[in-house]
Amino acid sequence: MAFSTKAFALVSAALVALGAFAVPAFAQAPATPWELKPDTGYAYDKDGKTFSYKMGTSNAGELLKGAKKVPRGTLFFIGHNGQLYMRSGPYLEGDGKFKFGPDQ
């Protein structure tokens, strides 16, 4: 099967155009709020997978036993090892920029 130079040029141009859209993804995007929903549980299981569950209210009292409020100013992140971490304390610079953002 012969592949024409014209077809090769067209495919190459398309790949270059797609690549141009991918470059801005490396810039730090502005922070956006999580969209946590009422009556939804979020889980991080023993294998490191995340899930969301639709919850009911019939056993809400049992759910709250042993539960703790997450303190304001808590940062959650996945480390290089795939482990979920949380950090309490400052994570914003004085000007409101993320302290641990990409190197400038």
Tab-separated table of N, CA, C and O in Angstrom:
chain	number	residue	atom	x	y	z
A	1	MET	N	0.851	-1.170	0.000
A	1	MET	CA	0.000	0.000	0.000
A	1	MET	C	0.898	1.234	0.000
A	1	MET	O	1.751	1.394	0.863
A	2	ALA	N	0.726	2.106	-0.956
A	2	ALA	CA	1.535	3.309	-1.073
A	2	ALA	C	0.896	4.427	-0.265
A	2	ALA	O	-0.322	4.567	-0.247
A	3	PHE	N	1.722	5.204	0.382
A	3	PHE	CA	1.251	6.338	1.173
A	3	PHE	C	1.758	7.591	0.483
A	3	PHE	O	2.959	7.807	0.384
A	4	SER	N	0.877	8.424	-0.006
A	4	SER	CA	1.283	9.577	-0.802
A	4	SER	C	1.904	10.673	0.052
A	4	SER	O	1.622	10.803	1.239
A	5	THR	N	2.757	11.471	-0.570
A	5	THR	CA	3.392	12.596	0.103
A	5	THR	C	2.348	13.616	0.527
A	5	THR	O	2.443	14.213	1.606
A	6	LYS	N	1.312	13.783	-0.293
A	6	LYS	CA	0.245	14.738	0.024
A	6	LYS	C	-0.497	14.310	1.299
A	6	LYS	O	-0.767	15.118	2.181
A	7	ALA	N	-0.795	13.011	1.401
A	7	ALA	CA	-1.479	12.500	2.591
A	7	ALA	C	-0.584	12.643	3.821
A	7	ALA	O	-1.051	13.008	4.900
A	8	PHE	N	0.724	12.378	3.648
A	8	PHE	CA	1.665	12.512	4.759
A	8	PHE	C	1.713	13.959	5.252
A	8	PHE	O	1.706	14.221	6.450
A	9	ALA	N	1.751	14.904	4.314
A	9	ALA	CA	1.788	16.313	4.675
A	9	ALA	C	0.516	16.721	5.420
A	9	ALA	O	0.563	17.491	6.379
A	10	LEU	N	-0.625	16.209	4.980
A	10	LEU	CA	-1.900	16.529	5.628
A	10	LEU	C	-1.934	16.002	7.055
A	10	LEU	O	-2.325	16.697	7.988
A	11	VAL	N	-1.491	14.750	7.238
A	11	VAL	CA	-1.469	14.143	8.579
A	11	VAL	C	-0.487	14.900	9.463
A	11	VAL	O	-0.780	15.200	10.627
A	12	SER	N	0.686	15.261	8.937
A	12	SER	CA	1.678	16.003	9.716
A	12	SER	C	1.131	17.353	10.151
A	12	SER	O	1.317	17.766	11.296
A	13	ALA	N	0.455	18.050	9.250
A	13	ALA	CA	-0.120	19.347	9.591
A	13	ALA	C	-1.168	19.210	10.689
A	13	ALA	O	-1.260	20.042	11.593
A	14	ALA	N	-1.969	18.153	10.617
A	14	ALA	CA	-2.995	17.928	11.640
A	14	ALA	C	-2.355	17.671	13.003
A	14	ALA	O	-2.817	18.179	14.030
A	15	LEU	N	-1.271	16.891	13.032
A	15	LEU	CA	-0.594	16.607	14.303
A	15	LEU	C	0.038	17.862	14.891
A	15	LEU	O	-0.013	18.086	16.100
A	16	VAL	N	0.610	18.704	14.037
A	16	VAL	CA	1.185	19.963	14.515
A	16	VAL	C	0.098	20.850	15.101
A	16	VAL	O	0.261	21.460	16.162
A	17	ALA	N	-1.056	20.898	14.433
A	17	ALA	CA	-2.167	21.722	14.921
A	17	ALA	C	-2.663	21.211	16.267
A	17	ALA	O	-2.934	21.988	17.182
A	18	LEU	N	-2.773	19.897	16.427
A	18	LEU	CA	-3.208	19.333	17.712
A	18	LEU	C	-2.177	19.615	18.799
A	18	LEU	O	-2.535	19.890	19.939
A	19	GLY	N	-0.911	19.550	18.446
A	19	GLY	CA	0.143	19.830	19.411
A	19	GLY	C	0.086	21.257	19.922
A	19	GLY	O	0.390	21.532	21.074
A	20	ALA	N	-0.321	22.178	19.093
A	20	ALA	CA	-0.423	23.583	19.502
A	20	ALA	C	-1.463	23.759	20.594
A	20	ALA	O	-1.322	24.605	21.470
A	21	PHE	N	-2.502	22.936	20.578
A	21	PHE	CA	-3.526	23.020	21.621
A	21	PHE	C	-3.048	22.403	22.929
A	21	PHE	O	-3.503	22.760	23.990
A	22	ALA	N	-2.131	21.458	22.853
A	22	ALA	CA	-1.664	20.763	24.052
A	22	ALA	C	-0.676	21.599	24.853
A	22	ALA	O	-0.564	21.439	26.054
A	23	VAL	N	0.055	22.500	24.240
A	23	VAL	CA	1.081	23.278	24.927
A	23	VAL	C	0.531	24.075	26.102
A	23	VAL	O	1.105	24.050	27.183
A	24	PRO	N	-0.606	24.785	25.971
A	24	PRO	CA	-1.098	25.558	27.117
A	24	PRO	C	-1.455	24.715	28.337
A	24	PRO	O	-1.558	25.232	29.429
A	25	ALA	N	-1.607	23.413	28.187
A	25	ALA	CA	-1.967	22.561	29.316
A	25	ALA	C	-0.861	22.522	30.361
A	25	ALA	O	-1.103	22.201	31.507
A	26	PHE	N	0.375	22.873	29.994
A	26	PHE	CA	1.471	22.834	30.940
A	26	PHE	C	1.495	24.060	31.845
A	26	PHE	O	2.125	24.061	32.879
A	27	ALA	N	0.823	25.113	31.474
A	27	ALA	CA	0.760	26.312	32.308
A	27	ALA	C	-0.134	26.037	33.515
A	27	ALA	O	-1.041	25.222	33.453
A	28	GLN	N	0.139	26.715	34.618
A	28	GLN	CA	-0.665	26.509	35.819
A	28	GLN	C	-2.045	27.118	35.617
A	28	GLN	O	-2.182	28.303	35.364
A	29	ALA	N	-3.047	26.289	35.711
A	29	ALA	CA	-4.433	26.748	35.557
A	29	ALA	C	-4.885	27.408	36.850
A	29	ALA	O	-4.400	27.069	37.930
A	30	PRO	N	-5.823	28.343	36.769
A	30	PRO	CA	-6.338	28.950	37.996
A	30	PRO	C	-7.058	27.900	38.852
A	30	PRO	O	-7.599	26.934	38.333
A	31	ALA	N	-7.005	28.104	40.137
A	31	ALA	CA	-7.647	27.163	41.056
A	31	ALA	C	-9.153	27.162	40.842
A	31	ALA	O	-9.760	28.197	40.606
A	32	THR	N	-9.741	25.987	40.912
A	32	THR	CA	-11.191	25.854	40.793
A	32	THR	C	-11.700	25.077	41.996
A	32	THR	O	-11.030	24.168	42.476
A	33	PRO	N	-12.881	25.428	42.496
A	33	PRO	CA	-13.412	24.705	43.666
A	33	PRO	C	-13.795	23.276	43.315
A	33	PRO	O	-14.178	22.994	42.184
A	34	TRP	N	-13.646	22.406	44.282
A	34	TRP	CA	-14.136	21.042	44.106
A	34	TRP	C	-15.638	21.096	43.968
A	34	TRP	O	-16.294	21.921	44.610
A	35	GLU	N	-16.175	20.183	43.242
A	35	GLU	CA	-17.626	20.085	43.134
A	35	GLU	C	-18.101	18.893	43.956
A	35	GLU	O	-18.525	17.880	43.415
A	36	LEU	N	-17.987	19.030	45.272
A	36	LEU	CA	-18.495	17.997	46.168
A	36	LEU	C	-20.003	18.169	46.250
A	36	LEU	O	-20.497	19.288	46.368
A	37	LYS	N	-20.714	17.066	46.190
A	37	LYS	CA	-22.175	17.124	46.139
A	37	LYS	C	-22.780	16.592	47.428
A	37	LYS	O	-22.248	15.653	48.020
A	38	PRO	N	-23.897	17.171	47.838
A	38	PRO	CA	-24.596	16.632	49.007
A	38	PRO	C	-25.055	15.194	48.723
A	38	PRO	O	-25.277	14.820	47.572
A	39	ASP	N	-25.177	14.425	49.762
A	39	ASP	CA	-25.639	13.031	49.671
A	39	ASP	C	-24.729	12.167	48.807
A	39	ASP	O	-25.166	11.196	48.184
A	40	THR	N	-23.444	12.526	48.754
A	40	THR	CA	-22.465	11.732	48.016
A	40	THR	C	-21.291	11.483	48.936
A	40	THR	O	-20.795	12.392	49.597
A	41	GLY	N	-20.842	10.239	48.984
A	41	GLY	CA	-19.657	9.877	49.752
A	41	GLY	C	-18.487	9.686	48.799
A	41	GLY	O	-18.664	9.183	47.694
A	42	TYR	N	-17.312	10.099	49.221
A	42	TYR	CA	-16.109	9.972	48.412
A	42	TYR	C	-15.140	9.072	49.156
A	42	TYR	O	-14.867	9.291	50.332
A	43	ALA	N	-14.627	8.066	48.482
A	43	ALA	CA	-13.783	7.077	49.153
A	43	ALA	C	-12.439	6.935	48.460
A	43	ALA	O	-12.332	7.091	47.241
A	44	TYR	N	-11.443	6.635	49.254
A	44	TYR	CA	-10.089	6.318	48.807
A	44	TYR	C	-9.811	4.948	49.394
A	44	TYR	O	-9.578	4.810	50.592
A	45	ASP	N	-9.885	3.903	48.572
A	45	ASP	CA	-9.839	2.546	49.113
A	45	ASP	C	-8.428	2.055	49.410
A	45	ASP	O	-7.450	2.743	49.154
A	46	LYS	N	-8.338	0.854	49.950
A	46	LYS	CA	-7.060	0.296	50.377
A	46	LYS	C	-6.094	0.065	49.222
A	46	LYS	O	-4.899	-0.063	49.427
A	47	ASP	N	-6.604	0.032	47.991
A	47	ASP	CA	-5.748	-0.144	46.819
A	47	ASP	C	-5.374	1.175	46.164
A	47	ASP	O	-4.736	1.204	45.116
A	48	GLY	N	-5.807	2.299	46.769
A	48	GLY	CA	-5.466	3.607	46.255
A	48	GLY	C	-6.396	4.104	45.160
A	48	GLY	O	-6.100	5.084	44.493
A	49	LYS	N	-7.543	3.456	44.992
A	49	LYS	CA	-8.509	3.894	43.986
A	49	LYS	C	-9.532	4.811	44.648
A	49	LYS	O	-9.806	4.692	45.831
A	50	THR	N	-10.074	5.737	43.857
A	50	THR	CA	-11.080	6.654	44.386
A	50	THR	C	-12.449	6.305	43.819
A	50	THR	O	-12.565	5.852	42.680
A	51	PHE	N	-13.473	6.511	44.628
A	51	PHE	CA	-14.845	6.201	44.259
A	51	PHE	C	-15.777	7.265	44.807
A	51	PHE	O	-15.447	7.947	45.769
A	52	SER	N	-16.938	7.387	44.209
A	52	SER	CA	-17.996	8.205	44.799
A	52	SER	C	-19.237	7.330	44.896
A	52	SER	O	-19.473	6.469	44.046
A	53	TYR	N	-19.986	7.533	45.959
A	53	TYR	CA	-21.171	6.729	46.246
A	53	TYR	C	-22.357	7.639	46.512
A	53	TYR	O	-22.227	8.629	47.236
A	54	LYS	N	-23.506	7.302	45.983
A	54	LYS	CA	-24.747	8.002	46.315
A	54	LYS	C	-25.156	7.524	47.700
A	54	LYS	O	-25.189	6.322	47.973
A	55	MET	N	-25.441	8.463	48.582
A	55	MET	CA	-25.759	8.106	49.961
A	55	MET	C	-27.227	8.348	50.259
A	55	MET	O	-27.875	9.166	49.618
A	56	GLY	N	-27.704	7.639	51.248
A	56	GLY	CA	-29.057	7.839	51.749
A	56	GLY	C	-28.999	8.526	53.096
A	56	GLY	O	-27.928	8.843	53.602
A	57	THR	N	-30.151	8.754	53.707
A	57	THR	CA	-30.165	9.438	55.000
A	57	THR	C	-30.656	8.540	56.123
A	57	THR	O	-30.617	8.943	57.278
A	58	SER	N	-31.086	7.330	55.819
A	58	SER	CA	-31.658	6.473	56.861
A	58	SER	C	-30.634	6.068	57.916
A	58	SER	O	-31.000	5.816	59.058
A	59	ASN	N	-29.360	6.008	57.566
A	59	ASN	CA	-28.346	5.624	58.553
A	59	ASN	C	-27.258	6.690	58.686
A	59	ASN	O	-26.104	6.396	58.952
A	60	ALA	N	-27.639	7.950	58.535
A	60	ALA	CA	-26.685	9.052	58.623
A	60	ALA	C	-26.030	9.133	59.999
A	60	ALA	O	-24.861	9.475	60.116
A	61	GLY	N	-26.765	8.809	61.036
A	61	GLY	CA	-26.215	8.826	62.387
A	61	GLY	C	-25.048	7.873	62.525
A	61	GLY	O	-24.030	8.202	63.137
A	62	GLU	N	-25.177	6.693	61.948
A	62	GLU	CA	-24.097	5.706	61.995
A	62	GLU	C	-22.881	6.205	61.206
A	62	GLU	O	-21.740	5.999	61.596
A	63	LEU	N	-23.141	6.864	60.089
A	63	LEU	CA	-22.056	7.398	59.265
A	63	LEU	C	-21.245	8.442	60.043
A	63	LEU	O	-20.017	8.471	59.964
A	64	LEU	N	-21.911	9.264	60.829
A	64	LEU	CA	-21.229	10.336	61.558
A	64	LEU	C	-20.438	9.837	62.767
A	64	LEU	O	-19.550	10.539	63.241
A	65	LYS	N	-20.739	8.622	63.252
A	65	LYS	CA	-19.977	8.069	64.383
A	65	LYS	C	-18.535	7.879	63.950
A	65	LYS	O	-18.246	7.201	62.970
A	66	GLY	N	-17.630	8.474	64.660
A	66	GLY	CA	-16.211	8.330	64.355
A	66	GLY	C	-15.722	9.243	63.235
A	66	GLY	O	-14.541	9.263	62.937
A	67	ALA	N	-16.625	9.985	62.611
A	67	ALA	CA	-16.211	10.898	61.542
A	67	ALA	C	-15.623	12.163	62.160
A	67	ALA	O	-15.975	12.543	63.273
A	68	LYS	N	-14.711	12.797	61.446
A	68	LYS	CA	-14.094	14.032	61.915
A	68	LYS	C	-14.235	15.086	60.831
A	68	LYS	O	-14.153	14.784	59.646
A	69	LYS	N	-14.434	16.324	61.254
A	69	LYS	CA	-14.482	17.427	60.304
A	69	LYS	C	-13.082	17.666	59.755
A	69	LYS	O	-12.091	17.561	60.488
A	70	VAL	N	-13.003	17.990	58.484
A	70	VAL	CA	-11.720	18.353	57.882
A	70	VAL	C	-11.468	19.815	58.213
A	70	VAL	O	-12.314	20.670	57.943
A	71	PRO	N	-10.320	20.116	58.814
A	71	PRO	CA	-10.051	21.513	59.161
A	71	PRO	C	-9.919	22.390	57.917
A	71	PRO	O	-9.423	21.943	56.887
A	72	ARG	N	-10.373	23.623	58.041
A	72	ARG	CA	-10.170	24.579	56.953
A	72	ARG	C	-8.672	24.754	56.771
A	72	ARG	O	-7.904	24.621	57.711
A	73	GLY	N	-8.268	25.051	55.562
A	73	GLY	CA	-6.846	25.223	55.282
A	73	GLY	C	-6.125	23.902	55.079
A	73	GLY	O	-4.917	23.822	55.272
A	74	THR	N	-6.851	22.848	54.694
A	74	THR	CA	-6.247	21.539	54.455
A	74	THR	C	-6.072	21.336	52.958
A	74	THR	O	-6.976	21.582	52.174
A	75	LEU	N	-4.900	20.883	52.565
A	75	LEU	CA	-4.576	20.603	51.176
A	75	LEU	C	-4.483	19.094	51.005
A	75	LEU	O	-3.845	18.411	51.808
A	76	PHE	N	-5.134	18.556	49.981
A	76	PHE	CA	-5.044	17.131	49.646
A	76	PHE	C	-4.266	17.008	48.344
A	76	PHE	O	-4.456	17.817	47.431
A	77	PHE	N	-3.392	16.000	48.254
A	77	PHE	CA	-2.639	15.816	47.017
A	77	PHE	C	-2.158	14.369	46.907
A	77	PHE	O	-2.079	13.652	47.901
A	78	ILE	N	-1.870	13.972	45.690
A	78	ILE	CA	-1.307	12.649	45.417
A	78	ILE	C	0.198	12.824	45.252
A	78	ILE	O	0.659	13.630	44.450
A	79	GLY	N	0.975	12.063	46.027
A	79	GLY	CA	2.433	12.123	45.937
A	79	GLY	C	2.938	11.340	44.738
A	79	GLY	O	2.178	10.647	44.044
A	80	HIS	N	4.240	11.447	44.486
A	80	HIS	CA	4.853	10.736	43.364
A	80	HIS	C	4.672	9.231	43.462
A	80	HIS	O	4.705	8.523	42.459
A	81	ASN	N	4.457	8.741	44.668
A	81	ASN	CA	4.275	7.306	44.876
A	81	ASN	C	2.821	6.859	44.728
A	81	ASN	O	2.491	5.715	44.975
A	82	GLY	N	1.918	7.787	44.340
A	82	GLY	CA	0.513	7.446	44.150
A	82	GLY	C	-0.307	7.482	45.426
A	82	GLY	O	-1.503	7.235	45.403
A	83	GLN	N	0.305	7.811	46.543
A	83	GLN	CA	-0.366	7.843	47.848
A	83	GLN	C	-1.088	9.181	48.020
A	83	GLN	O	-0.566	10.218	47.649
A	84	LEU	N	-2.290	9.142	48.598
A	84	LEU	CA	-3.031	10.360	48.908
A	84	LEU	C	-2.498	10.939	50.214
A	84	LEU	O	-2.331	10.227	51.198
A	85	TYR	N	-2.216	12.239	50.215
A	85	TYR	CA	-1.718	12.933	51.390
A	85	TYR	C	-2.617	14.116	51.702
A	85	TYR	O	-3.347	14.604	50.843
A	86	MET	N	-2.536	14.609	52.934
A	86	MET	CA	-3.181	15.849	53.324
A	86	MET	C	-2.171	16.647	54.128
A	86	MET	O	-1.309	16.086	54.806
A	87	ARG	N	-2.265	17.953	53.996
A	87	ARG	CA	-1.356	18.842	54.711
A	87	ARG	C	-2.157	20.008	55.247
A	87	ARG	O	-2.863	20.671	54.507
A	88	SER	N	-2.053	20.236	56.540
A	88	SER	CA	-2.689	21.404	57.138
A	88	SER	C	-1.645	22.495	57.223
A	88	SER	O	-0.476	22.227	57.466
A	89	GLY	N	-2.060	23.683	57.019
A	89	GLY	CA	-1.119	24.792	57.085
A	89	GLY	C	-1.136	25.565	55.786
A	89	GLY	O	-1.837	25.229	54.840
A	90	PRO	N	-0.350	26.625	55.738
A	90	PRO	CA	-0.389	27.497	54.577
A	90	PRO	C	0.040	26.786	53.296
A	90	PRO	O	1.010	26.039	53.298
A	91	TYR	N	-0.708	27.017	52.246
A	91	TYR	CA	-0.331	26.502	50.926
A	91	TYR	C	-0.455	27.590	49.864
A	91	TYR	O	-0.270	27.332	48.684
A	92	LEU	N	-0.733	28.815	50.308
A	92	LEU	CA	-0.789	29.952	49.395
A	92	LEU	C	0.257	30.977	49.808
A	92	LEU	O	0.526	31.166	50.991
A	93	GLU	N	0.859	31.631	48.810
A	93	GLU	CA	1.790	32.728	49.059
A	93	GLU	C	0.988	33.952	49.500
A	93	GLU	O	-0.244	33.964	49.390
A	94	GLY	N	1.642	34.999	49.944
A	94	GLY	CA	0.982	36.223	50.368
A	94	GLY	C	0.142	36.860	49.269
A	94	GLY	O	-0.868	37.498	49.534
A	95	ASP	N	0.539	36.650	47.997
A	95	ASP	CA	-0.212	37.232	46.877
A	95	ASP	C	-1.333	36.316	46.389
A	95	ASP	O	-1.979	36.594	45.390
A	96	GLY	N	-1.562	35.186	47.092
A	96	GLY	CA	-2.642	34.279	46.740
A	96	GLY	C	-2.257	33.196	45.749
A	96	GLY	O	-3.078	32.358	45.418
A	97	LYS	N	-1.008	33.181	45.288
A	97	LYS	CA	-0.568	32.138	44.364
A	97	LYS	C	-0.255	30.865	45.142
A	97	LYS	O	0.169	30.903	46.291
A	98	PHE	N	-0.451	29.731	44.464
A	98	PHE	CA	-0.193	28.427	45.074
A	98	PHE	C	1.297	28.277	45.364
A	98	PHE	O	2.138	28.430	44.480
A	99	LYS	N	1.620	28.008	46.625
A	99	LYS	CA	2.995	27.937	47.099
A	99	LYS	C	3.793	26.804	46.444
A	99	LYS	O	4.995	26.893	46.283
A	100	PHE	N	3.127	25.740	46.060
A	100	PHE	CA	3.814	24.541	45.569
A	100	PHE	C	3.592	24.337	44.072
A	100	PHE	O	3.630	23.221	43.573
A	101	GLY	N	3.342	25.428	43.363
A	101	GLY	CA	3.084	25.354	41.932
A	101	GLY	C	4.337	24.991	41.144
A	101	GLY	O	5.424	24.824	41.702
A	102	PRO	N	4.181	24.891	39.822
A	102	PRO	CA	5.324	24.529	38.983
A	102	PRO	C	6.422	25.577	39.080
A	102	PRO	O	6.148	26.754	39.325
A	103	ASP	N	7.647	25.125	38.896
A	103	ASP	CA	8.784	26.052	38.943
A	103	ASP	C	8.647	27.103	37.854
A	103	ASP	O	8.268	26.806	36.736
A	104	GLN	N	8.941	28.332	38.193
A	104	GLN	CA	8.793	29.431	37.233
A	104	GLN	C	10.053	29.607	36.423
A	104	GLN	O	11.100	29.481	36.800
